Short mmCIF file of C-alpha atoms in Angstrom, two decimals:
data_model
loop_
_atom_site.label_atom_id
_atom_site.label_comp_id
_atom_site.label_asym_id
_atom_site.label_seq_id
_atom_site.Cartn_x
_atom_site.Cartn_y
_atom_site.Cartn_z
CA MET A 1 89.32 103.18 53.19
CA GLU A 2 90.88 100.64 55.54
CA ILE A 3 92.84 101.73 58.57
CA GLU A 4 95.90 99.57 59.09
CA GLU A 5 96.29 98.16 62.58
CA PRO A 6 99.69 98.78 64.18
CA LYS A 7 101.95 95.75 64.12
CA PRO A 8 103.16 94.47 67.50
CA GLN A 9 106.80 95.02 66.53
CA ASP A 10 106.00 98.71 65.84
CA GLN A 11 105.09 99.17 69.47
CA PHE A 12 108.58 98.47 70.83
CA TRP A 13 111.99 100.06 70.38
CA ASN A 14 115.46 98.70 70.82
CA VAL A 15 117.20 101.31 72.92
CA ARG A 16 120.96 101.20 73.25
CA PHE A 17 122.78 103.25 75.85
CA THR A 18 125.53 103.07 78.45
CA VAL A 19 124.65 102.84 82.12
CA ASN A 20 127.35 103.00 84.79
CA GLY A 21 129.96 102.22 82.14
CA MET A 22 128.17 99.16 80.72
CA LYS A 23 126.60 99.12 77.26
CA VAL A 24 123.02 97.85 77.36
CA LYS A 25 120.20 97.23 74.93
CA VAL A 26 116.56 97.00 75.99
CA LEU A 27 113.41 96.38 73.99
CA VAL A 28 110.72 98.68 75.37
CA ASN A 29 107.60 100.61 74.51
CA PRO A 30 108.67 104.13 73.37
CA TYR A 31 106.62 105.61 76.22
CA THR A 32 108.67 103.78 78.84
CA SER A 33 110.59 106.21 81.05
CA LEU A 34 114.26 105.96 81.88
CA ALA A 35 113.28 105.45 85.54
CA GLU A 36 111.18 102.42 84.57
CA ILE A 37 113.92 101.05 82.31
CA LEU A 38 116.48 101.35 85.12
CA ARG A 39 114.26 99.79 87.78
CA ASP A 40 112.13 97.27 85.87
CA HIS A 41 114.37 96.21 83.00
CA LEU A 42 117.88 96.58 84.43
CA GLY A 43 117.22 95.93 88.13
CA LEU A 44 118.83 99.22 89.21
CA ARG A 45 116.38 100.02 91.98
CA GLY A 46 118.41 102.76 93.66
CA THR A 47 116.70 105.27 91.41
CA LYS A 48 113.42 106.03 93.16
CA ILE A 49 110.12 106.95 91.53
CA GLY A 50 108.31 109.45 93.70
CA CYS A 51 105.87 111.71 91.93
CA ASN A 52 106.51 110.31 88.42
CA ASP A 53 105.86 113.86 87.25
CA GLY A 54 109.28 115.55 87.40
CA GLU A 55 108.52 117.49 90.58
CA CYS A 56 110.27 115.65 93.43
CA GLY A 57 113.74 114.76 92.11
CA ALA A 58 113.79 111.29 93.69
CA CYS A 59 114.53 109.78 90.28
CA THR A 60 117.48 112.07 89.45
CA VAL A 61 120.28 110.46 87.45
CA ILE A 62 123.06 111.96 85.37
CA MET A 63 122.49 111.66 81.62
CA ASN A 64 125.20 112.88 79.28
CA GLY A 65 126.76 114.84 82.14
CA LEU A 66 123.57 116.59 83.28
CA PRO A 67 121.19 115.81 86.14
CA VAL A 68 117.78 114.76 84.79
CA ASN A 69 114.50 113.57 86.25
CA SER A 70 114.55 110.07 84.81
CA CYS A 71 110.76 109.82 85.05
CA LEU A 72 110.54 112.44 82.29
CA VAL A 73 113.07 110.89 79.86
CA LEU A 74 111.38 108.56 77.38
CA ALA A 75 113.08 105.61 75.71
CA PRO A 76 113.70 107.28 72.32
CA GLN A 77 115.48 110.19 74.04
CA LEU A 78 117.78 107.75 75.78
CA ASP A 79 119.20 106.03 72.71
CA GLY A 80 122.99 106.53 72.53
CA SER A 81 123.20 108.29 75.90
CA GLU A 82 125.49 107.77 78.87
CA VAL A 83 123.73 107.41 82.21
CA LEU A 84 125.17 107.36 85.72
CA THR A 85 122.95 106.07 88.52
CA ILE A 86 123.39 105.88 92.28
CA GLU A 87 124.73 102.33 91.82
CA GLY A 88 127.44 103.75 89.55
CA VAL A 89 128.37 106.37 92.14
CA GLU A 90 128.81 103.65 94.74
CA ALA A 91 131.34 101.89 92.49
CA ILE A 92 133.58 104.99 92.24
CA PRO A 93 135.49 105.27 95.55
CA GLU A 94 135.92 109.06 95.56
CA LEU A 95 132.21 109.54 94.79
CA ALA A 96 131.14 106.89 97.28
CA GLN A 97 132.49 109.28 99.92
CA ILE A 98 129.51 111.56 99.20
CA GLN A 99 127.19 108.70 100.17
CA GLN A 100 129.17 108.07 103.33
CA ASN A 101 128.95 111.76 104.21
CA PHE A 102 125.15 111.65 104.01
CA VAL A 103 125.24 109.05 106.79
CA LYS A 104 128.02 110.77 108.74
CA PHE A 105 126.24 114.15 108.74
CA GLY A 106 122.78 112.75 109.48
CA ALA A 107 121.46 113.75 106.05
CA VAL A 108 119.62 110.44 105.68
CA GLN A 109 116.40 109.94 107.53
CA CYS A 110 113.75 108.03 105.61
CA GLY A 111 116.27 107.82 102.74
CA PHE A 112 113.80 108.04 99.87
CA CYS A 113 115.22 111.31 98.50
CA THR A 114 118.84 110.39 99.15
CA PRO A 115 119.76 108.82 95.78
CA GLY A 116 118.39 111.84 93.90
CA MET A 117 120.11 114.27 96.27
CA ILE A 118 123.43 112.48 95.84
CA MET A 119 123.08 112.47 92.05
CA SER A 120 122.38 116.21 92.06
CA ALA A 121 125.46 116.72 94.26
CA VAL A 122 127.62 114.59 91.94
CA ALA A 123 126.43 116.62 88.94
CA LEU A 124 127.25 119.87 90.74
CA LEU A 125 130.69 118.69 91.84
CA SER A 126 131.56 117.50 88.34
CA LYS A 127 131.18 121.12 87.16
CA ASN A 128 132.24 122.99 90.31
CA GLU A 129 134.68 121.41 92.75
CA HIS A 130 134.39 124.29 95.24
CA PRO A 131 130.71 125.28 95.42
CA SER A 132 129.41 127.74 97.96
CA ASP A 133 126.53 126.77 100.24
CA ASP A 134 124.21 128.81 98.02
CA GLU A 135 125.40 126.89 94.94
CA ILE A 136 124.83 123.61 96.79
CA ARG A 137 121.31 124.69 97.73
CA GLU A 138 120.61 125.70 94.13
CA ALA A 139 121.89 122.34 92.83
CA ILE A 140 119.56 120.37 95.12
CA ALA A 141 116.61 122.74 94.72
CA GLY A 142 114.84 120.26 92.43
CA ASN A 143 115.02 117.52 95.06
CA LEU A 144 112.34 117.42 97.72
CA CYS A 145 113.02 116.09 101.21
CA ARG A 146 110.34 115.85 103.85
CA CYS A 147 112.57 114.77 106.73
CA THR A 148 115.86 116.62 107.07
CA GLY A 149 115.17 120.31 106.57
CA TYR A 150 118.01 120.34 103.99
CA GLN A 151 120.74 121.79 106.23
CA LYS A 152 122.22 118.36 106.99
CA ILE A 153 122.23 117.60 103.27
CA VAL A 154 124.11 120.83 102.56
CA ASP A 155 126.49 119.99 105.43
CA ALA A 156 127.14 116.51 103.96
CA ILE A 157 128.00 117.93 100.54
CA ARG A 158 130.08 120.73 102.08
CA GLY A 159 131.88 118.11 104.21
CA TYR A 160 132.79 116.22 101.04
CA VAL A 161 134.15 119.40 99.44
CA VAL A 162 136.23 120.20 102.54
CA ALA A 163 137.58 116.63 102.67
CA MET A 164 138.55 116.73 98.98
CA GLU A 165 140.29 120.08 99.45
CA ALA A 166 142.33 118.54 102.27
CA VAL A 167 143.61 115.68 100.08
CA PRO A 168 146.84 116.84 98.41
CA GLY A 169 146.59 116.86 94.62
CA GLU A 170 142.91 115.76 94.46
CA SER A 171 141.39 119.17 93.85
CA ASP A 172 144.15 120.13 91.39
CA GLN A 173 143.18 117.46 88.87
#
C-alpha cells in the first residue's frame, strides 16, 4: 500500500477576514496563529507576542466582539471573522482617548503589555460603559504587566470612563 505524499497546495489555506474594517485574504499554513498573521503577513506589529502560549495577554485583540489571545487563534478559526487591533483603536478618535489616558496616567512604562491592556479595556467598555474598578481589574486580569503594578492602568481606564461620562450625550448612545 502506497502512502500519498501531501501536495504543497494542501499545506496552505486562503483565510478571509476583516481587520480594522478592511477585508483581507492571506494564504497561510493552517497552524499559523492570528498574531503571526497580523504581524508577519499584514504588518500590524502593534499586537505583541509575549509568551506565545496564551498566558500573558500581550497579543490580545478583539475578534467578533470578544477579547482573544491572538497567539491561540489558528488560521482556520479566523476565516470570516472581524478583528480589531490596536492600530484600529488608534483610528477611532473616541477609542484613541484610551491610549492617550495610558500616557496621561503613567500606565505605560516599558509598553510591551500596553496594546493588550488597551484591547482588553476596549472590549470591556464595549459591553459596559460604566465599569467599577473591580470590573476593570477583572477585564485586565488576563494581561500581565511587570512594570506598573496595575493601579495606574486601572486609573487610566477609570479616567476614560469619567471623561466619557462628562461629555453630554456620549454615554447615552
